[in-house]
Coordinates of C-alpha atoms in Angstrom, one line a residue:
M1 CA 17.6 10.9 -10.6
E2 CA 20.3 10.0 -8.2
T3 CA 19.4 6.7 -6.6
T4 CA 20.4 5.7 -3.1
V5 CA 21.2 2.0 -3.2
I6 CA 20.0 0.2 -0.1
P7 CA 21.1 -3.5 -0.1
G8 CA 18.3 -5.9 0.7
K9 CA 18.4 -7.7 4.0
K10 CA 17.1 -11.2 4.6
A11 CA 13.4 -11.3 5.4
D12 CA 12.6 -11.8 9.0
N13 CA 9.9 -14.4 8.3
K14 CA 11.5 -17.9 8.4
T15 CA 8.3 -19.4 7.0
Q16 CA 9.1 -17.9 3.6
Q17 CA 11.6 -20.7 3.0
V18 CA 11.2 -24.4 2.7
A19 CA 13.4 -26.8 4.7
N20 CA 14.4 -29.2 1.9
L21 CA 13.9 -28.4 -1.7
E22 CA 15.2 -31.7 -2.8
T23 CA 11.7 -33.0 -2.5
I24 CA 10.4 -30.6 -5.1
S25 CA 10.4 -32.9 -8.0
G26 CA 7.1 -32.4 -9.7
W27 CA 5.5 -35.2 -7.6
G28 CA 3.2 -34.7 -4.6
T29 CA -0.3 -34.1 -3.4
A30 CA -2.5 -31.0 -3.8
E31 CA -5.2 -30.3 -1.3
I32 CA -7.6 -27.4 -1.1
I33 CA -7.3 -25.6 2.2
A34 CA -9.8 -22.8 1.6
G35 CA -12.7 -22.1 -0.8
K36 CA -14.8 -24.1 -3.2
P37 CA -13.5 -24.7 -6.7
G38 CA -15.2 -22.6 -9.3
I39 CA -17.4 -20.8 -6.8
S40 CA -16.9 -17.1 -6.1
A41 CA -19.2 -16.2 -3.2
P42 CA -19.1 -14.5 0.2
T43 CA -17.3 -16.3 3.0
I44 CA -19.3 -17.7 5.9
E45 CA -17.4 -16.8 8.9
G46 CA -16.7 -19.6 11.4
E47 CA -17.1 -22.4 8.9
I48 CA -14.4 -25.0 8.1
A49 CA -12.4 -23.1 5.5
T50 CA -13.0 -25.8 2.8
E51 CA -16.8 -25.7 3.4
T52 CA -17.2 -22.0 2.5
S53 CA -16.3 -19.8 -0.5
L54 CA -14.0 -16.9 -1.3
I55 CA -14.7 -14.1 -3.7
T56 CA -11.3 -13.1 -5.1
P57 CA -8.4 -14.5 -3.1
T58 CA -5.1 -12.6 -3.8
G59 CA -2.5 -12.7 -1.0
I60 CA -1.3 -15.2 1.5
A61 CA 1.0 -15.5 4.5
I62 CA 1.7 -18.3 7.0
D63 CA 2.9 -17.6 10.5
S64 CA 5.2 -19.7 12.6
Q65 CA 2.2 -21.5 14.2
K66 CA 1.0 -22.5 10.7
N67 CA -2.0 -20.1 10.9
I68 CA -2.9 -19.0 7.4
F69 CA -3.9 -15.4 6.4
I70 CA -5.7 -14.8 3.1
S71 CA -6.5 -11.4 1.5
D72 CA -9.8 -11.4 -0.4
A73 CA -9.5 -8.3 -2.5
D74 CA -13.1 -7.9 -3.7
A75 CA -14.5 -8.7 -0.3
H76 CA -12.1 -6.1 1.2
M77 CA -11.3 -8.5 4.0
I78 CA -8.5 -10.5 5.4
W79 CA -9.2 -14.0 6.7
K80 CA -7.4 -16.1 9.2
I81 CA -7.5 -19.9 9.2
A82 CA -6.5 -21.3 12.6
N83 CA -4.2 -24.2 12.4
D84 CA -5.9 -26.1 15.2
T85 CA -9.5 -25.8 14.1
R86 CA -9.2 -25.1 10.3
R87 CA -12.1 -22.6 10.7
I88 CA -12.0 -19.3 8.9
M89 CA -12.4 -16.1 10.8
R90 CA -12.2 -12.4 9.9
F91 CA -8.9 -10.8 10.8
A92 CA -9.4 -7.4 9.2
G93 CA -12.0 -5.5 7.2
N94 CA -15.8 -5.1 7.6
G95 CA -16.6 -6.0 4.0
S96 CA -17.0 -2.4 2.8
W97 CA -14.8 -0.3 0.4
G98 CA -13.6 2.8 2.2
E99 CA -11.1 4.7 4.2
T100 CA -9.5 2.7 7.0
D101 CA -10.2 3.9 10.5
T102 CA -7.1 3.1 12.6
S103 CA -8.9 4.1 15.8
S104 CA -11.1 1.1 15.3
I105 CA -10.4 -2.6 15.8
P106 CA -9.3 -4.2 12.5
T107 CA -12.5 -6.1 11.9
N108 CA -14.7 -3.0 12.2
T109 CA -13.0 -0.8 9.6
A110 CA -13.1 -0.6 5.8
L111 CA -10.3 -1.5 3.4
K112 CA -9.7 -0.9 -0.3
S113 CA -8.7 -4.2 -1.8
P114 CA -6.1 -5.7 0.5
W115 CA -3.5 -7.5 -1.6
G116 CA 0.0 -8.5 -0.4
L117 CA 0.5 -9.9 3.1
F118 CA 3.6 -10.5 5.2
V119 CA 3.6 -11.9 8.7
S120 CA 6.3 -12.1 11.3
E121 CA 6.5 -12.2 15.1
S122 CA 8.2 -8.8 15.2
H123 CA 5.8 -6.9 12.9
G124 CA 2.5 -8.8 13.1
L125 CA 0.7 -8.8 9.8
S126 CA 1.7 -6.2 7.2
L127 CA -0.7 -5.7 4.3
T128 CA -0.8 -3.6 1.2
D129 CA -4.2 -1.9 0.8
R130 CA -3.7 -1.6 -2.9
F131 CA -6.3 0.9 -4.0
G132 CA -6.1 2.8 -0.7
G133 CA -2.4 3.5 -1.5
S134 CA -1.4 2.5 2.0
I135 CA 0.6 -0.1 4.1
F136 CA -1.0 -1.2 7.3
Q137 CA 0.2 -3.3 10.2
I138 CA -2.0 -5.4 12.5
N139 CA -0.7 -6.7 15.7
N140 CA -0.5 -10.4 16.4
E141 CA -3.6 -10.3 18.5
G142 CA -5.6 -8.6 15.8
S143 CA -6.7 -5.8 18.2
S144 CA -5.1 -2.8 16.5
I145 CA -4.3 -1.5 13.0
V146 CA -1.7 1.1 12.2
N147 CA -1.0 3.0 9.0
V148 CA 2.7 2.9 8.5
L149 CA 3.0 4.3 5.0
N150 CA 0.7 6.2 2.7
K151 CA 0.7 8.7 -0.2
S152 CA 1.7 11.6 2.1
I153 CA 5.3 10.3 2.4
H154 CA 7.5 11.0 -0.6
D155 CA 11.0 10.1 -1.8
E156 CA 13.6 12.6 -2.9
S157 CA 11.9 13.0 -6.3
G158 CA 8.5 13.6 -4.9
N159 CA 7.2 10.1 -5.6
S160 CA 5.0 8.2 -3.2
I161 CA 3.4 4.8 -3.2
L162 CA 0.2 4.6 -5.3
E163 CA -0.8 1.0 -5.6
P164 CA 1.4 -1.1 -3.4
N165 CA 1.1 -4.8 -4.5
S166 CA 3.5 -6.7 -2.2
I167 CA 5.6 -6.2 0.8
V168 CA 8.5 -7.9 2.6
N169 CA 9.7 -6.8 6.0
G170 CA 13.4 -7.0 6.9
P171 CA 15.2 -6.2 10.2
N172 CA 15.8 -2.7 11.6
G173 CA 12.4 -1.3 10.5
L174 CA 13.2 -1.6 6.8
S175 CA 10.5 -2.8 4.4
Y176 CA 10.6 -3.5 0.6
I177 CA 7.5 -2.8 -1.6
V178 CA 6.7 -3.3 -5.2
D179 CA 4.1 -0.8 -6.5
T180 CA 2.2 -1.7 -9.6
R181 CA 1.1 1.8 -10.6
M182 CA 4.5 3.4 -9.7
N183 CA 6.2 0.6 -11.6
A184 CA 8.8 0.5 -8.9
L185 CA 10.7 -1.3 -6.2
M186 CA 10.9 0.9 -3.1
S187 CA 12.2 0.7 0.4
F188 CA 10.8 2.3 3.5
N189 CA 12.5 2.9 6.8
S190 CA 9.8 3.1 9.5
T191 CA 12.2 4.7 12.0
T192 CA 13.4 7.6 9.8
Q193 CA 10.3 7.7 7.6
A194 CA 12.6 7.6 4.5
L195 CA 11.0 6.3 1.3
T196 CA 13.6 5.3 -1.4
Q197 CA 13.0 4.2 -4.9
I198 CA 15.5 1.4 -5.7
V199 CA 14.3 0.4 -9.2
G200 CA 12.0 2.2 -11.6
H201 CA 11.6 5.2 -13.8
P202 CA 12.0 8.5 -12.0
D203 CA 8.5 9.6 -13.0
G204 CA 6.9 6.2 -12.5
L205 CA 6.5 5.5 -16.2
P206 CA 6.2 1.9 -17.3
G207 CA 8.8 0.5 -19.6
F208 CA 11.2 -2.3 -20.4
T209 CA 14.9 -2.2 -19.5
R210 CA 16.7 -5.3 -20.4
E211 CA 19.5 -5.0 -17.9
G212 CA 21.6 -2.3 -16.3
R213 CA 23.1 -0.7 -13.2
I214 CA 21.0 -0.2 -10.1
D215 CA 22.2 3.4 -9.8
E216 CA 21.0 4.3 -13.3
P217 CA 17.4 4.9 -14.4
S218 CA 15.6 1.7 -15.3
S219 CA 12.0 0.7 -16.0
L220 CA 9.5 -1.9 -14.8
R221 CA 6.0 -2.6 -15.9
A222 CA 3.4 -3.5 -13.2
P223 CA 5.6 -5.4 -10.9
S224 CA 3.6 -7.8 -8.7
D225 CA 5.7 -9.5 -6.1
L226 CA 9.2 -9.6 -4.6
A227 CA 11.4 -11.9 -2.6
I228 CA 14.7 -11.5 -0.8
E229 CA 17.5 -14.1 -1.4
S230 CA 19.8 -15.2 1.4
D231 CA 22.6 -12.9 0.2
G232 CA 20.3 -9.8 0.3
N233 CA 19.6 -9.6 -3.4
I234 CA 16.0 -8.9 -4.3
L235 CA 13.9 -10.7 -6.9
I236 CA 11.1 -8.9 -8.7
A237 CA 8.2 -10.5 -10.7
D238 CA 8.1 -7.8 -13.4
S239 CA 4.6 -9.0 -14.5
E240 CA 3.7 -7.1 -17.6
N241 CA 7.2 -7.3 -18.9
H242 CA 6.9 -11.1 -18.5
V243 CA 10.3 -11.5 -16.8
V244 CA 11.7 -12.2 -13.3
R245 CA 14.6 -9.8 -12.4
R246 CA 17.3 -9.9 -9.8
V247 CA 18.5 -6.7 -8.1
N248 CA 22.0 -7.7 -7.5
F249 CA 23.6 -5.4 -4.8
I250 CA 26.9 -7.3 -5.0
T251 CA 27.5 -6.5 -8.7
N252 CA 25.3 -3.3 -8.7
Q253 CA 23.3 -4.8 -11.6
I254 CA 19.7 -5.5 -12.4
E255 CA 19.6 -8.8 -14.2
I256 CA 16.9 -10.8 -16.0
I257 CA 16.9 -14.4 -14.6
A258 CA 13.8 -15.7 -16.4
G259 CA 11.8 -14.7 -19.4
T260 CA 12.5 -13.0 -22.7
G261 CA 10.2 -10.0 -22.4
N262 CA 7.6 -11.5 -24.7
P263 CA 4.6 -13.4 -23.4
G264 CA 4.2 -17.1 -24.1
F265 CA 5.0 -20.5 -22.9
S266 CA 8.3 -22.2 -23.8
G267 CA 11.7 -23.2 -22.6
D268 CA 11.1 -26.0 -20.1
Q269 CA 14.3 -28.0 -19.4
G270 CA 16.4 -25.2 -20.8
P271 CA 17.9 -21.9 -19.6
A272 CA 15.3 -19.7 -17.8
T273 CA 16.6 -16.6 -19.6
L274 CA 15.5 -18.2 -23.0
A275 CA 12.1 -19.4 -21.7
S276 CA 8.9 -17.5 -22.2
L277 CA 6.7 -16.5 -19.3
D278 CA 3.2 -14.9 -19.3
S279 CA 2.5 -12.3 -16.5
P280 CA 4.4 -13.8 -13.6
Q281 CA 2.6 -12.8 -10.4
G282 CA 4.3 -14.6 -7.5
L283 CA 7.7 -15.6 -6.2
A284 CA 9.0 -17.9 -3.5
I285 CA 12.6 -18.8 -2.6
A286 CA 13.7 -22.2 -1.2
A287 CA 16.3 -22.6 1.5
N288 CA 18.8 -23.9 -1.2
G289 CA 18.2 -20.8 -3.3
D290 CA 16.0 -22.4 -6.0
I291 CA 13.2 -20.1 -7.1
L292 CA 9.5 -20.9 -7.7
V293 CA 7.5 -18.6 -10.0
S294 CA 3.8 -18.2 -10.5
D295 CA 3.6 -18.2 -14.3
S296 CA 0.1 -16.9 -14.0
G297 CA -0.9 -16.4 -17.6
N298 CA 0.3 -20.0 -18.3
N299 CA -1.5 -21.4 -15.2
R300 CA 1.7 -23.1 -14.0
I301 CA 4.3 -22.9 -11.3
R302 CA 7.8 -23.1 -12.6
L303 CA 11.1 -23.9 -10.9
I304 CA 14.4 -22.1 -11.6
K305 CA 17.4 -24.1 -10.3
K306 CA 20.0 -22.0 -8.6
L307 CA 22.8 -24.4 -9.6
D308 CA 22.4 -24.0 -13.4
G309 CA 19.6 -21.5 -14.1
M310 CA 17.5 -24.1 -15.8
I311 CA 13.7 -23.9 -15.7
T312 CA 10.9 -26.5 -15.6
T313 CA 7.2 -26.7 -14.9
V314 CA 6.5 -28.4 -11.5
I315 CA 2.8 -27.7 -11.1
G316 CA -0.1 -27.0 -13.4
G317 CA -1.1 -27.6 -17.0
G318 CA -3.5 -30.5 -16.3
V319 CA -7.2 -31.0 -15.6
E320 CA -7.4 -32.3 -12.0
T321 CA -9.0 -30.3 -9.3
T322 CA -7.1 -32.0 -6.5
I323 CA -4.5 -34.7 -6.2
T324 CA -5.0 -36.8 -3.1
K325 CA -2.4 -39.5 -3.8
T326 CA 1.1 -38.6 -4.7
N327 CA 1.2 -38.1 -8.4
E328 CA 2.5 -35.8 -11.1
L329 CA 1.6 -32.2 -10.1
T330 CA 1.5 -31.2 -13.7
E331 CA -1.9 -32.9 -13.8
L332 CA -3.3 -30.2 -11.6
K333 CA -5.5 -27.5 -13.2
L334 CA -4.8 -23.9 -12.1
N335 CA -6.5 -20.7 -13.1
W336 CA -4.4 -17.6 -12.6
P337 CA -2.1 -18.7 -9.7
S338 CA -1.0 -15.5 -8.0
F339 CA 0.9 -15.3 -4.7
I340 CA 2.8 -18.4 -3.6
R341 CA 4.4 -18.9 -0.2
L342 CA 6.5 -21.7 1.3
D343 CA 6.2 -22.9 4.9
G344 CA 9.1 -24.2 7.0
D345 CA 8.1 -27.8 6.5
G346 CA 8.2 -28.0 2.7
G347 CA 4.6 -27.0 2.0
L348 CA 3.9 -24.7 -0.9
Y349 CA 0.7 -22.6 -0.7
I350 CA -0.8 -21.3 -4.0
V351 CA -3.5 -18.6 -4.2
D352 CA -5.4 -20.1 -7.2
T353 CA -7.3 -16.8 -7.8
Y354 CA -9.9 -17.6 -10.5
N355 CA -10.5 -21.1 -9.2
Y356 CA -11.4 -19.2 -6.0
V357 CA -9.4 -21.5 -3.7
V358 CA -6.1 -21.7 -1.8
R359 CA -4.1 -24.9 -2.3
K360 CA -1.3 -26.6 -0.3
I361 CA 1.2 -28.6 -2.2
T362 CA 3.1 -31.3 -0.4
F363 CA 6.1 -32.4 -2.4
S364 CA 7.5 -36.0 -2.6
S365 CA 10.5 -37.4 -4.3
T366 CA 8.6 -40.5 -5.6
P367 CA 5.0 -41.2 -6.7
T368 CA 2.6 -43.3 -4.7
E369 CA 2.6 -46.9 -6.0
K370 CA -0.5 -47.5 -8.0
E371 CA -3.0 -50.0 -6.6

């Protein structure tokens, strides 16, 4: 297959980046902002978000006003937590599995496991309806829903999206998508309706390619998330290959920047390329270029330093449900952390899927003095 290489463009959502990563040192506080630990149950709409439950939280996005959007895959709904009231309200989905009716308002229609979310002032809320095989956009007011991409649109090889897992919108109508079932990174131009496979097997087959050229066939295995670096290069959480990859448009190479390809936990304080990961699900990039990875099978968040490529655990591996005073964040107990997102003030949001909560981490450079 001849691949058209489309360099990535910086995402148009400034809240994907943190203002000052120097404060990410493994110290901080961890508060629950939605859900009840260990309880998977239907959400009571209108409640304070910490006083009701979630069923299976998956995706998250934070807008410029610090409103929080959460996809609950098994509830087939998207929730919005207003920054001013902290109450949780439905933003999309009527709670049933089914075909989405775009002639209806978003809260009156069915969805099929909404997953990845991306919010911006220019696009509103974009969502991957994973098992519906579609990308939808909801306007900022939450009054309309539009199907922008589905299985009827094909690339030059006849491939379409099948199970889109995550999306990032860039400028000029260009979106980037990782598709778990197609085992691919794809781009979509909403103006020209052109779908392009950037990375992945021509027939969508899963596999493991150590490294290679972008314009040559390569393989992924159930990629789960992506993020765009400031220079336009794209990172991929290649989940079932247990690595994080960089699609480097400058060198025309696909590089492994973390993981060995074998599941496990090892390598802290050493080169990320020699460390073991287990099913990484989420990615976030700080303003200084450092990378945070949801090492989901190890129930940890790990940090890859841009300066030297070294990796360390900054969150997870402990037994604590919350950390109210600044302390070591490795004392926190996570259970399959999936999507992670940064806000513009230095907060890290973690979808702690099988603890059924969403957490906010506030980093600090020093611990609170013990009383």
